[in-house]
Coordinates of C-alpha atoms in Angstrom, one line a residue:
M175 CA -0.3 0.1 -0.3
N176 CA 2.0 3.7 -1.3
D177 CA -0.5 5.9 -1.8
P178 CA 0.0 7.9 1.4
I179 CA -3.8 9.0 1.7
S180 CA -4.3 4.8 1.9
K181 CA -1.7 5.0 4.6
V182 CA -3.0 7.7 7.2
E183 CA -6.9 6.3 6.2
S184 CA -5.5 2.8 7.4
F185 CA -3.6 4.8 10.8
V186 CA -6.8 6.6 10.8
R187 CA -8.1 3.0 11.4
A188 CA -6.2 1.3 14.1
L189 CA -6.6 4.8 16.2
E190 CA -10.7 4.9 16.3
E191 CA -9.8 0.6 16.9
N192 CA -8.7 1.3 20.4
L193 CA -11.0 4.5 20.9
L194 CA -13.0 3.6 24.0
P195 CA -17.2 1.6 22.9
E196 CA -19.0 5.6 23.8
Q197 CA -16.0 6.8 21.8
Q198 CA -16.0 4.6 19.0
Y199 CA -19.4 5.6 18.7
Y200 CA -19.3 9.2 18.3
S201 CA -16.7 8.8 15.7
Q202 CA -19.3 6.6 13.4
N203 CA -21.8 9.8 14.0
Y204 CA -20.9 12.8 11.8
E205 CA -23.9 14.1 13.3
N206 CA -23.4 15.2 16.3
N207 CA -20.5 17.0 15.6
V208 CA -18.5 15.6 18.1
L209 CA -15.4 14.5 17.0
S210 CA -12.6 11.3 18.6
L211 CA -9.7 11.9 17.1
P212 CA -8.3 15.0 15.3
P213 CA -9.1 15.7 11.7
F214 CA -5.7 14.1 10.8
F215 CA -4.7 15.5 7.5
H216 CA -5.5 13.4 4.7
G217 CA -1.9 13.1 2.4
S218 CA 1.8 12.1 2.4
Y219 CA 3.5 13.6 5.3
T220 CA 6.2 15.7 2.6
Q221 CA 2.8 17.5 1.8
A222 CA 2.0 19.0 5.4
L223 CA 5.1 19.5 5.3
Y224 CA 4.0 22.1 1.9
M225 CA 2.0 23.4 4.3
A226 CA 3.6 23.9 7.2
I227 CA 6.3 25.7 4.7
N228 CA 4.6 27.3 2.1
R229 CA 1.4 28.5 4.1
G230 CA 2.6 28.9 7.3
K231 CA 0.5 26.3 9.8
F232 CA 1.5 24.8 12.9
L233 CA 2.0 21.5 11.9
Y234 CA 1.2 18.1 14.7
V235 CA 2.8 14.9 14.3
Y236 CA 1.4 12.1 16.4
L237 CA 4.3 8.3 15.9
T238 CA 3.9 5.7 17.1
N239 CA 5.2 2.2 17.1
P240 CA 3.0 -0.6 16.5
S241 CA 5.1 -3.5 18.5
N242 CA 6.8 -1.2 21.2
E243 CA 4.3 0.7 22.1
S244 CA 5.4 2.1 26.3
S245 CA 2.6 4.3 27.2
S246 CA -1.3 4.4 25.8
S247 CA -1.4 8.0 27.5
I248 CA -0.5 10.5 25.0
F249 CA -3.6 8.7 23.2
D250 CA -6.0 8.0 25.8
R251 CA -5.3 12.2 27.8
I252 CA -4.1 14.2 24.8
I253 CA -5.0 13.2 21.2
T254 CA -7.8 11.5 22.3
N255 CA -9.1 14.4 24.8
P256 CA -12.0 17.4 23.2
K257 CA -9.4 20.1 24.2
F258 CA -6.4 18.7 22.2
I259 CA -8.7 18.1 19.2
S260 CA -11.0 22.0 19.6
I261 CA -7.6 23.1 18.5
F262 CA -8.4 21.9 14.9
T263 CA -11.3 22.9 15.2
T264 CA -12.1 25.8 16.7
E265 CA -13.4 28.6 13.8
N266 CA -10.7 30.9 14.8
R267 CA -7.6 27.6 14.9
N268 CA -8.3 25.1 13.0
N269 CA -6.8 27.7 9.2
Q270 CA -3.3 27.7 10.9
N271 CA -3.5 23.9 13.0
I272 CA -3.6 20.0 10.9
I273 CA -1.7 17.5 12.1
W274 CA -0.3 13.9 10.8
G275 CA 0.5 10.9 11.6
G276 CA 1.9 7.3 11.1
D277 CA 3.3 4.5 12.2
L278 CA 6.8 3.1 11.5
T279 CA 5.8 0.6 8.5
N280 CA 5.2 3.9 6.7
L281 CA 8.7 4.5 5.5
E282 CA 7.7 8.7 5.8
A283 CA 6.8 7.9 10.1
Y284 CA 9.9 6.3 9.7
Q285 CA 12.4 8.9 8.7
L286 CA 10.3 11.5 10.3
A287 CA 11.0 10.1 13.9
N288 CA 15.0 9.6 12.5
S289 CA 15.4 13.4 11.4
L290 CA 13.7 14.3 15.0
N291 CA 15.7 12.4 17.2
V292 CA 12.5 10.0 18.7
T293 CA 14.0 8.3 20.9
K294 CA 10.9 6.5 22.8
F295 CA 7.1 6.4 21.6
P296 CA 4.8 6.7 20.7
F297 CA 6.1 10.4 19.9
L298 CA 3.6 13.9 19.2
G299 CA 6.1 17.0 18.3
L300 CA 4.6 20.5 17.2
L301 CA 6.7 22.3 14.3
C302 CA 6.3 25.5 12.7
L303 CA 8.8 28.6 10.8
T304 CA 11.2 29.6 13.1
R305 CA 13.4 32.7 12.4
T306 CA 15.4 34.5 14.7
S307 CA 16.5 38.3 14.0
T308 CA 20.7 39.4 14.0
M309 CA 22.0 42.0 14.5
T310 CA 24.1 44.0 11.4
P311 CA 25.3 47.0 10.6
Q312 CA 22.2 48.0 8.5
G313 CA 20.4 47.5 12.6
P314 CA 18.6 44.1 12.8
S315 CA 18.3 41.6 10.6
K316 CA 15.8 37.8 10.2
T317 CA 16.9 35.1 9.1
P318 CA 15.0 33.2 6.7
P319 CA 11.8 31.8 8.0
K320 CA 12.7 27.3 8.9
I321 CA 11.4 24.4 9.6
S322 CA 11.6 24.0 13.8
L323 CA 10.8 21.6 16.2
I324 CA 9.5 23.6 19.0
L325 CA 7.7 21.9 21.5
K326 CA 7.9 17.2 21.6
I327 CA 6.1 14.8 24.5
Q328 CA 6.5 12.0 23.5
G329 CA 6.5 7.7 25.6
G330 CA 3.3 9.1 27.7
I331 CA 2.8 11.5 30.6
S332 CA 3.2 10.7 34.6
D333 CA -1.2 10.0 36.4
D334 CA -0.3 13.1 38.1
Q335 CA -0.5 15.5 34.6
D336 CA -3.5 17.5 34.4
P337 CA -3.7 16.1 30.4
N338 CA -6.1 20.1 29.7
K339 CA -2.8 21.9 32.0
V340 CA -0.3 20.0 29.7
I341 CA -2.4 20.8 26.5
Q342 CA -3.0 24.2 27.6
S343 CA 0.3 24.9 29.1
K344 CA 2.3 23.1 26.3
F345 CA 0.8 23.0 22.7
I346 CA -1.3 26.3 23.4
K347 CA 0.5 28.9 25.7
R348 CA 3.7 27.8 22.8
T349 CA 1.2 28.0 19.6
L350 CA 0.6 31.7 21.6
K351 CA 3.9 32.9 21.7
Y352 CA 5.5 31.3 18.2
E353 CA 2.1 32.9 16.9
P354 CA 2.7 36.4 16.4
E355 CA 5.9 35.9 13.6
L356 CA 4.3 33.1 12.2
S357 CA 1.3 36.1 12.2
L358 CA 4.1 38.3 10.0
I359 CA 6.0 34.6 7.9
R360 CA 2.9 33.6 6.7
A361 CA 1.1 37.7 5.4
E362 CA 5.4 37.8 3.9
L363 CA 4.5 33.5 1.7
K364 CA 1.2 35.3 1.2
E365 CA 2.8 39.1 -0.4
K366 CA 5.1 36.8 -2.5
Y367 CA 2.9 34.5 -3.8
M368 CA 0.1 37.2 -5.1
A369 CA 3.7 39.1 -6.4
E370 CA 3.9 35.4 -7.9
L371 CA 1.1 35.5 -9.3
V372 CA 1.4 38.9 -10.7
R373 CA 4.6 37.9 -12.6
K374 CA 3.2 34.5 -13.9
Q375 CA -0.2 36.9 -14.9
Q376 CA 1.8 39.2 -16.3
N377 CA 5.3 36.7 -18.0
A378 CA 0.9 34.9 -19.3
D379 CA -0.2 37.7 -20.5
Y380 CA 3.5 38.5 -23.2
Q381 CA 3.6 34.9 -24.0
Q382 CA -0.3 35.7 -24.7
S383 CA 1.5 38.8 -26.7
L384 CA 3.9 37.1 -28.6
L385 CA 2.0 34.0 -30.0
K386 CA -0.6 37.3 -31.3
D387 CA 2.1 38.8 -33.0
K388 CA 3.5 35.5 -34.4
Q389 CA 0.2 34.8 -35.4
K390 CA -0.5 37.4 -37.5
K391 CA 3.5 37.0 -38.8
A392 CA 2.6 33.5 -39.8
Q393 CA -0.9 34.6 -40.9
K394 CA -0.3 37.7 -43.4
E395 CA 3.4 35.2 -44.7
R396 CA 0.8 32.2 -45.8
K397 CA -1.7 35.3 -47.3
K398 CA 1.1 37.2 -48.7
L399 CA 2.0 33.2 -50.2
A400 CA -0.9 32.1 -51.1
A401 CA -1.4 35.5 -53.0
D402 CA 2.6 34.4 -55.2
Y403 CA 1.2 31.1 -55.2
L404 CA -1.6 33.2 -56.9
R405 CA 0.2 35.0 -59.6
W406 CA 2.7 32.3 -60.3
K407 CA -0.2 29.6 -61.6
Q408 CA -2.1 32.7 -63.2
L409 CA 0.8 32.7 -66.0
H410 CA 0.0 28.3 -66.8
I411 CA -3.9 28.9 -67.0
Q412 CA -2.8 31.8 -69.0
K413 CA -0.8 29.9 -71.7
L414 CA -3.7 26.8 -70.9
R415 CA -5.7 30.0 -72.2
L416 CA -4.1 29.9 -75.9
Q417 CA -4.9 26.2 -76.8
Q418 CA -8.3 26.3 -76.7
A419 CA -8.7 25.6 -80.3
D420 CA -6.6 22.5 -80.3
R421 CA -9.0 20.1 -78.4
Q422 CA -7.2 16.8 -79.3
H423 CA -7.1 14.5 -75.2
M424 CA -9.3 17.9 -73.5
A425 CA -11.7 18.3 -70.8
K426 CA -14.2 20.1 -71.5
I427 CA -15.9 21.7 -67.8
A428 CA -18.7 23.5 -68.2
I429 CA -17.8 26.1 -64.9
K430 CA -21.8 27.7 -62.6
M431 CA -19.6 30.0 -60.8
A432 CA -21.5 31.5 -57.9
G433 CA -22.1 34.9 -59.2
G434 CA -24.5 32.5 -61.7
N435 CA -22.7 32.6 -65.1
R436 CA -21.3 30.2 -66.7
E437 CA -18.2 30.1 -68.7
T438 CA -16.8 26.6 -70.4
F439 CA -13.6 25.6 -70.8
Y440 CA -11.0 22.5 -72.1
F441 CA -8.1 21.5 -70.0
P442 CA -5.3 19.2 -70.9
E443 CA -6.4 15.5 -69.7
D444 CA -3.1 14.7 -67.6
S445 CA -3.2 18.0 -65.9
P446 CA -3.9 17.4 -61.8
I447 CA -7.6 18.2 -61.6
E448 CA -5.7 21.9 -59.1
D449 CA -5.7 23.7 -62.7
I450 CA -10.3 23.6 -62.6
Y451 CA -10.0 25.3 -58.8
L452 CA -6.9 27.7 -60.4
Y453 CA -9.3 28.3 -62.8
V454 CA -12.8 29.4 -61.1
E455 CA -9.9 31.0 -58.1
L456 CA -8.9 33.4 -60.9
H457 CA -12.2 34.7 -62.4
Q458 CA -13.8 35.1 -58.5
K459 CA -10.7 37.6 -58.4
S460 CA -10.8 39.4 -62.1
L461 CA -7.2 38.0 -62.4
I462 CA -8.2 35.6 -65.3
D463 CA -7.7 38.6 -68.4
E464 CA -4.9 40.2 -66.1
E465 CA -1.7 39.9 -67.1
A466 CA 0.4 37.9 -65.2
N467 CA 3.3 40.2 -64.0
F468 CA 4.7 37.3 -61.3
T469 CA 8.0 35.8 -62.9
A470 CA 10.2 33.1 -59.9
T471 CA 13.3 31.9 -59.9
G472 CA 13.8 28.0 -59.9
R473 CA 14.6 28.5 -56.3
E474 CA 12.4 31.5 -55.7
A475 CA 9.7 28.9 -57.1
E476 CA 10.8 25.5 -54.5
K477 CA 9.1 28.2 -51.4
F478 CA 5.2 26.7 -53.6
K479 CA 6.3 23.1 -53.2
D480 CA 4.3 20.8 -50.8
F481 CA 1.6 24.4 -50.6
E482 CA -2.2 24.2 -50.9
Y483 CA -3.6 26.8 -51.7
P484 CA -6.9 27.5 -49.2
Y485 CA -9.7 28.0 -52.0
Q486 CA -12.8 28.5 -49.6
F487 CA -15.1 26.7 -52.5
R488 CA -16.2 23.3 -53.0
L489 CA -16.3 22.4 -56.9
V490 CA -19.4 19.9 -57.5
S491 CA -21.3 17.2 -59.8
P492 CA -25.3 18.3 -60.3
V493 CA -25.0 14.7 -62.0
P494 CA -26.3 12.1 -58.9
P495 CA -25.0 11.1 -56.4
L496 CA -23.7 15.2 -56.6
P497 CA -19.8 14.1 -56.7
L498 CA -17.7 16.4 -55.2
L499 CA -14.1 17.3 -57.0
N500 CA -13.1 17.7 -54.0
D501 CA -12.9 14.4 -52.3
Y502 CA -10.1 13.2 -55.1
D503 CA -6.2 14.6 -54.1
K504 CA -5.5 17.5 -55.9
S505 CA -2.6 15.5 -58.5
T506 CA -5.5 13.4 -59.7
K507 CA -4.9 14.2 -63.0
V508 CA -8.2 15.4 -65.3
K509 CA -8.6 12.1 -66.8
D510 CA -9.3 9.8 -64.7
V511 CA -12.6 11.4 -63.1
S512 CA -15.5 10.3 -64.5
F513 CA -18.0 12.6 -63.8
I514 CA -15.7 15.3 -65.7
Y515 CA -13.7 13.5 -68.6
P516 CA -14.1 14.1 -71.5
S517 CA -16.7 16.2 -70.5
G518 CA -18.6 17.1 -67.4
L519 CA -20.5 20.4 -65.9
L520 CA -19.6 21.6 -62.3
M521 CA -20.7 24.1 -59.9
V522 CA -19.3 26.6 -57.7
E523 CA -20.0 27.2 -54.3
R524 CA -18.9 29.0 -51.4
L525 CA -18.2 27.9 -48.8

């Protein structure tokens, strides 16, 4: 079971089994608003520590050793004590206090016990961010906050100790001592977080602006490339117009333009069907009769290799089942399309 949430849930279930019958009843009937255990953090210790460090919370840790429990007094008299539980449930405290627990079968709990030099179990410790002030030539300066163990109880408490007084004098009093400085640290963390949030938003806005500029530039370049491509092909179509008198090995194609006018053009049978698209596009842009003056060297023409012109129309045959020329690759030869060879009718439909 490597899931940290499952480990915590298993740990809490084991604690619930040690509750008195009356406590177990309340634990299973949440509508009574009576908790028999503190609300243990459902996650890994690493996640709980992150909350303590990055949100300035008090972190309680409860560690047990199932094979060597020298005393159950911490559990019976502190952990299940309503006064201790209220630390996590009282409205003005519950947002700043979290508790995490585990036994030594949990690797994180084992490593934590070693790092805190735990010598007896069960162990109840309190950690929070602390810092000190040092004098510098410029005046007092505070050290960076670091997580520190500010209180611990291990092994148990003696029978003559009042658990309520222990909770008050140790845990509540200790949190009140560290709360003012921790409150300042929280404010600094929040300010740092908000500044980072603003920085990230500004960076995101900047990146978005760069992206828009890049997209505009790319769109402008595509538009120019399309215009150059059409001008480049214009001469080719105009050369085909000079061959209209030669009807051999030609396909006679009537084209009903989107504006309603009808044009008839003879295309060589070995021409790619894109020539039909080019013819229509030149008509729509009133370039069919305009003198072709765009020239490109072989190297310049390389930019048109694999370029697909964005035709904004489709060519439909009125003959059932109304086949679309758009369903064919534009490199397909005219003679290989049955509904336009040796003759056919196409209608232009704008997209």
